[in-house]
N, C-alpha and C. Protein backbone atom coordinates (compact mmCIF):
# COMPACT_ATOMS: atom_id res chain seq x y z
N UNK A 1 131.69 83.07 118.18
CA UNK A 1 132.02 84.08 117.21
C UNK A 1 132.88 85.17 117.84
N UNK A 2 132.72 85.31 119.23
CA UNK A 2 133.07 86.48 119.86
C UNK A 2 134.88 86.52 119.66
N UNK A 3 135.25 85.35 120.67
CA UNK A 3 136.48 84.57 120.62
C UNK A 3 137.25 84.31 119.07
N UNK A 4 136.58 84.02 118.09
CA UNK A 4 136.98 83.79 116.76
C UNK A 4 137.40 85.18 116.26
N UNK A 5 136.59 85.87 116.30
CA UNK A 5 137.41 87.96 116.20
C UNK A 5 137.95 87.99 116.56
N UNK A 6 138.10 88.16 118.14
CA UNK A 6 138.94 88.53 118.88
C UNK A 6 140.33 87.64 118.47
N UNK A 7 140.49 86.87 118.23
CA UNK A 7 141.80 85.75 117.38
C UNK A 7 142.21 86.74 116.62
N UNK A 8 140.88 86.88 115.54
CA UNK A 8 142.05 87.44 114.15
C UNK A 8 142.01 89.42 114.87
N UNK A 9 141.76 89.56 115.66
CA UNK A 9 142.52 90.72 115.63
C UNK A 9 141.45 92.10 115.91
N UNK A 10 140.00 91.60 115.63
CA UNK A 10 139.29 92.88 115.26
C UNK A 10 139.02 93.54 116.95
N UNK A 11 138.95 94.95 116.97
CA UNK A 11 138.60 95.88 118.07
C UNK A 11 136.82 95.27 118.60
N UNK A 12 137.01 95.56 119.97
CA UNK A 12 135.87 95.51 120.67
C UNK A 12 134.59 95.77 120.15
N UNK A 13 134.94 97.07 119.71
CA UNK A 13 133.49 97.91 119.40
C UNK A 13 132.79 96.77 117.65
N UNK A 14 133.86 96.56 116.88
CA UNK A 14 133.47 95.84 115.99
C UNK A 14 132.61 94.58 116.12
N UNK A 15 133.25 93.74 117.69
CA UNK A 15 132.83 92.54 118.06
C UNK A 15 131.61 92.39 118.16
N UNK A 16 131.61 93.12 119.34
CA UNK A 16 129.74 93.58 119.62
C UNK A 16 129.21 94.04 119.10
N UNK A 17 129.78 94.82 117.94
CA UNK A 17 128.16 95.10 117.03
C UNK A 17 128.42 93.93 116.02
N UNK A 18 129.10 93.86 115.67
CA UNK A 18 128.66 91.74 114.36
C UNK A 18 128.19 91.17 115.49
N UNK A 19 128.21 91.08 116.87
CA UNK A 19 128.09 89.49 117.67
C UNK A 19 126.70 90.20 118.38
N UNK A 20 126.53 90.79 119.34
CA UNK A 20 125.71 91.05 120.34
C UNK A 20 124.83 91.59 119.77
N UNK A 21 125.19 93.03 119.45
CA UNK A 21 124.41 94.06 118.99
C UNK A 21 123.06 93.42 117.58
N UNK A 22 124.05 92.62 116.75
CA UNK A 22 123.54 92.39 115.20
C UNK A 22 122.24 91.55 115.58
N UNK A 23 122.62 90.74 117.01
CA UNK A 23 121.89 89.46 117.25
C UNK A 23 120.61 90.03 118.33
N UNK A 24 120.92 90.69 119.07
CA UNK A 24 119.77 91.36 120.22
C UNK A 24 118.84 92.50 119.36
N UNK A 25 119.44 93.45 118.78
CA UNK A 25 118.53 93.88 118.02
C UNK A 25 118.24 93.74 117.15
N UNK A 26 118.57 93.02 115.96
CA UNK A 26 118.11 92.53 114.70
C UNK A 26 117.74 91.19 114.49
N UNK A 27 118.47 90.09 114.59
CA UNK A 27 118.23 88.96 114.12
C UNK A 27 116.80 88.29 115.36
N UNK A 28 117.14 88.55 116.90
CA UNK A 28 116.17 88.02 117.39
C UNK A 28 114.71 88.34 117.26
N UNK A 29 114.27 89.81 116.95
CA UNK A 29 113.44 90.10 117.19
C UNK A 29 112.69 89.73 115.94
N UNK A 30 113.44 89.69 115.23
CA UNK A 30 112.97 89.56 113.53
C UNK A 30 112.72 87.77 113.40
N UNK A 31 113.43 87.11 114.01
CA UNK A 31 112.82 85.40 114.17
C UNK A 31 111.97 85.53 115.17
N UNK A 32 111.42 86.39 116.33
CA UNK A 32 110.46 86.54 117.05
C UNK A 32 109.09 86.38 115.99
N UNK A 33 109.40 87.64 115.58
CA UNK A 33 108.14 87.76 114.51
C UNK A 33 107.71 87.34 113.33
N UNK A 34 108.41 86.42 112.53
CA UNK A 34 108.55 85.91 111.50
C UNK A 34 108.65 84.50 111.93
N UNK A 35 109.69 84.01 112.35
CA UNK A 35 109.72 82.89 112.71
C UNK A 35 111.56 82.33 112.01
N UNK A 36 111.65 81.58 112.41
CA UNK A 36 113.21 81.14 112.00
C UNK A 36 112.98 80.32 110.77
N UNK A 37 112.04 79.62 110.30
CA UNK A 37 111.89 79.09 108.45
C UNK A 37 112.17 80.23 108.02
N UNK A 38 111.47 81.05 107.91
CA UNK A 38 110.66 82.47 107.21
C UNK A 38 112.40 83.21 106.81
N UNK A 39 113.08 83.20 108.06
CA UNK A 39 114.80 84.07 107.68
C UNK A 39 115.21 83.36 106.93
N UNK A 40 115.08 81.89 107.45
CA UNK A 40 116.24 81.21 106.47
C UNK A 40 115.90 81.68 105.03
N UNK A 41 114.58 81.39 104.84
CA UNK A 41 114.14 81.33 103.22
C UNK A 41 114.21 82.18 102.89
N UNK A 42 114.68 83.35 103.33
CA UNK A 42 114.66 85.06 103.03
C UNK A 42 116.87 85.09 103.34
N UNK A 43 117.25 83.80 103.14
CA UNK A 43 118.85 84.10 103.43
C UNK A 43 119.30 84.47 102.13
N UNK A 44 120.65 84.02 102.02
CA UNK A 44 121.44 83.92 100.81
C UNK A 44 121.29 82.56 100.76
N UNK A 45 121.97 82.42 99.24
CA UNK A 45 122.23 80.34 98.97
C UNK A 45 122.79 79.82 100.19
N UNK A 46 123.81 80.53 100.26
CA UNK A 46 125.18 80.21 101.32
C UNK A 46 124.28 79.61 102.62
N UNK A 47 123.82 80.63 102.85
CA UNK A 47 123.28 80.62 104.28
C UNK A 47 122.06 79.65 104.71
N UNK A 48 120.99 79.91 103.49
CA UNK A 48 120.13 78.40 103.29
C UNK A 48 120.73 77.46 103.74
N UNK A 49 121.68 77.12 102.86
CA UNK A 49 122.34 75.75 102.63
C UNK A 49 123.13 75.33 104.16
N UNK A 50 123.96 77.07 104.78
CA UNK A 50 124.51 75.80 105.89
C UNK A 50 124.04 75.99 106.94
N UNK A 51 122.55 76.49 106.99
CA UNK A 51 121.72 76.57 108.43
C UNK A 51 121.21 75.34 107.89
N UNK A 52 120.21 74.55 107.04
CA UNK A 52 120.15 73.48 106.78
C UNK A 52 120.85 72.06 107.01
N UNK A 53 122.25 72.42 106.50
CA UNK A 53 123.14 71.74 106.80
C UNK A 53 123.45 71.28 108.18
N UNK A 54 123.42 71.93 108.95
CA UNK A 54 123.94 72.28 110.05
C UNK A 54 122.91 72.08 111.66
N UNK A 55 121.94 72.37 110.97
CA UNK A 55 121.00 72.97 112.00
C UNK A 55 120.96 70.88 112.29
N UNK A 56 120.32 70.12 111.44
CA UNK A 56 120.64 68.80 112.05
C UNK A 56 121.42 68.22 113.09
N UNK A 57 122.56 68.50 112.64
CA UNK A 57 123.64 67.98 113.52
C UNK A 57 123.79 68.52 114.90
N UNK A 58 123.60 69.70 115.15
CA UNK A 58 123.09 70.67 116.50
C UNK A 58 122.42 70.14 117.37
N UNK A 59 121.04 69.78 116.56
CA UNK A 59 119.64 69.32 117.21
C UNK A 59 120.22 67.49 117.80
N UNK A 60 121.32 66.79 116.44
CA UNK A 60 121.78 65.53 117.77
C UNK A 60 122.45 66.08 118.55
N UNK A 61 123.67 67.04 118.42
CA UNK A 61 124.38 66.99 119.54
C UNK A 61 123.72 67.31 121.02
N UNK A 62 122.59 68.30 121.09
CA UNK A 62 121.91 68.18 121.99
C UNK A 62 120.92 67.32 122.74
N UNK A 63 119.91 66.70 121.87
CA UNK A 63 119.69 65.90 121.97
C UNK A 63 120.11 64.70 122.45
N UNK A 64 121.17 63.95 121.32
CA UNK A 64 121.60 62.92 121.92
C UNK A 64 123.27 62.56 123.24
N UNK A 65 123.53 64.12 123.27
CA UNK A 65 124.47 64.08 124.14
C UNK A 65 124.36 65.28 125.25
N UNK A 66 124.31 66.42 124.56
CA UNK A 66 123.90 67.53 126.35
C UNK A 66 123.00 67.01 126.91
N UNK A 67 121.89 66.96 126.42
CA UNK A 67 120.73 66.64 127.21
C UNK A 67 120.97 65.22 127.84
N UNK A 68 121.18 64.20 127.26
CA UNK A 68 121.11 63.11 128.43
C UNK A 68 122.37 63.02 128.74
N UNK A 69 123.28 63.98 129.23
CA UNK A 69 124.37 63.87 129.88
C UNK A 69 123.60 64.43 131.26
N UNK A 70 123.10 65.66 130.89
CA UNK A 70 122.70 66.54 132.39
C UNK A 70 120.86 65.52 133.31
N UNK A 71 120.51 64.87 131.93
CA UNK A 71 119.44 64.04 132.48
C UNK A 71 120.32 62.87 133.27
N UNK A 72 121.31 62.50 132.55
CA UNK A 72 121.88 61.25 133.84
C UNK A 72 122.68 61.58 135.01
N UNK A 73 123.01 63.10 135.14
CA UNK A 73 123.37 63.62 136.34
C UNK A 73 124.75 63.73 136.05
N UNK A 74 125.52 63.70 134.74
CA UNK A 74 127.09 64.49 134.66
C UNK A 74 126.68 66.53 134.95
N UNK A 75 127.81 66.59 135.57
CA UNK A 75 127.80 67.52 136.30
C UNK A 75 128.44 68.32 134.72
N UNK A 76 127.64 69.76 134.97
CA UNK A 76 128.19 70.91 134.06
C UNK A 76 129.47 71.05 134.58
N UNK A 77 130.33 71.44 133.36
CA UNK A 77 131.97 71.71 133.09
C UNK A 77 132.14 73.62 133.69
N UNK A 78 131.90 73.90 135.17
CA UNK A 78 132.07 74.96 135.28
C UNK A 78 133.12 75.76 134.84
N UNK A 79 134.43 75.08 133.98
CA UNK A 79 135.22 75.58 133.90
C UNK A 79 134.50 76.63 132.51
N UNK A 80 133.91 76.23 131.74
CA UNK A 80 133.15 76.63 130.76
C UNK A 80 131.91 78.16 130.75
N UNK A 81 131.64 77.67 132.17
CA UNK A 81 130.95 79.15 132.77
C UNK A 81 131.85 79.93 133.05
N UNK A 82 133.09 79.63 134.18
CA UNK A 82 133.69 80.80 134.28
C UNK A 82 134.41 81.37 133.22
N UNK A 83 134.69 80.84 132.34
CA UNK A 83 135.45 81.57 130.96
C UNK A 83 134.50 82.43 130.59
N UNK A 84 133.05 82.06 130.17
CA UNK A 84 132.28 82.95 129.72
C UNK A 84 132.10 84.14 130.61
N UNK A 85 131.92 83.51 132.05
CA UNK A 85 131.75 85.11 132.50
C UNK A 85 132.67 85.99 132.37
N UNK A 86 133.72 85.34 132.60
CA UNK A 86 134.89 86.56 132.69
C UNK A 86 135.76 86.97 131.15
N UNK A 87 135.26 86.57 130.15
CA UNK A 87 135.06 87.40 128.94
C UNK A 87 135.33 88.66 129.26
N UNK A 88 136.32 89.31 128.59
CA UNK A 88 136.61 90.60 128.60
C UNK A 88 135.57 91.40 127.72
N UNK A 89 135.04 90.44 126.87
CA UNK A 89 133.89 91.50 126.30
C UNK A 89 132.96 92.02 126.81
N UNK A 90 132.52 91.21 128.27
CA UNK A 90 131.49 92.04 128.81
C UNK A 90 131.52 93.56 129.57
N UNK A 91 132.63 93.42 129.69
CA UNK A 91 133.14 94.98 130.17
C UNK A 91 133.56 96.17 129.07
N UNK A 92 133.91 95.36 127.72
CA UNK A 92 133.42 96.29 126.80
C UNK A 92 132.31 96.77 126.41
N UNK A 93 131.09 95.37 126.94
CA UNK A 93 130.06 95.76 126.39
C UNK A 93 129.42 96.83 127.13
N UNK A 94 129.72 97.02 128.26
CA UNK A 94 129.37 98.18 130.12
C UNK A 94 129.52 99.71 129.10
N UNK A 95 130.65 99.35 128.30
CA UNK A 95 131.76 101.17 128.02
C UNK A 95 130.65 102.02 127.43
């Protein structure tokens, strides 16, 4: 999501509060305590429908491909870590 803003254009401070901010203090703590059914069923249609939708296909891709990629010993794509670390957002997120 971070990367997808940052495309169309929006400022830092906007990023991290829709991306980081929305998700560390609101959404996690609130599926902490409730539980992740409990949000969905408390979503919009929209949102029902494509965490539903969606949430399947996730659970194979992990399942049937991260996970027994790193169980048969393919090596993580560090190129993938270092992008993330060096995200310019995290130094917005420091400001």
């Amino acid at each position: 999501q971070i990367d997808v803003l940052r495309e169309a254009g929006h400022c830092y401070s906007e990023i991290i509060n829709e991306s980081v901010i929305e998700a560390v203090d609101s959404l996690c703590p609130y599926m902490h305590y409730r539980g992740i059914a409990f949000m969905v069923d408390n979503c919009s249609f929209t949102a029902k429908t494509g965490s539903r939708k969606w949430a399947p296909r996730f659970d194979y891709i992990l399942d049937q491909l991260a996970y027994t990629a790193i169980d048969n010993g393919k090596p993580v794509d560090e190129t993938l870590i270092s992008n993330f670390e060096s995200n310019p957002v995290h130094g917005a997120i420091l400001e």
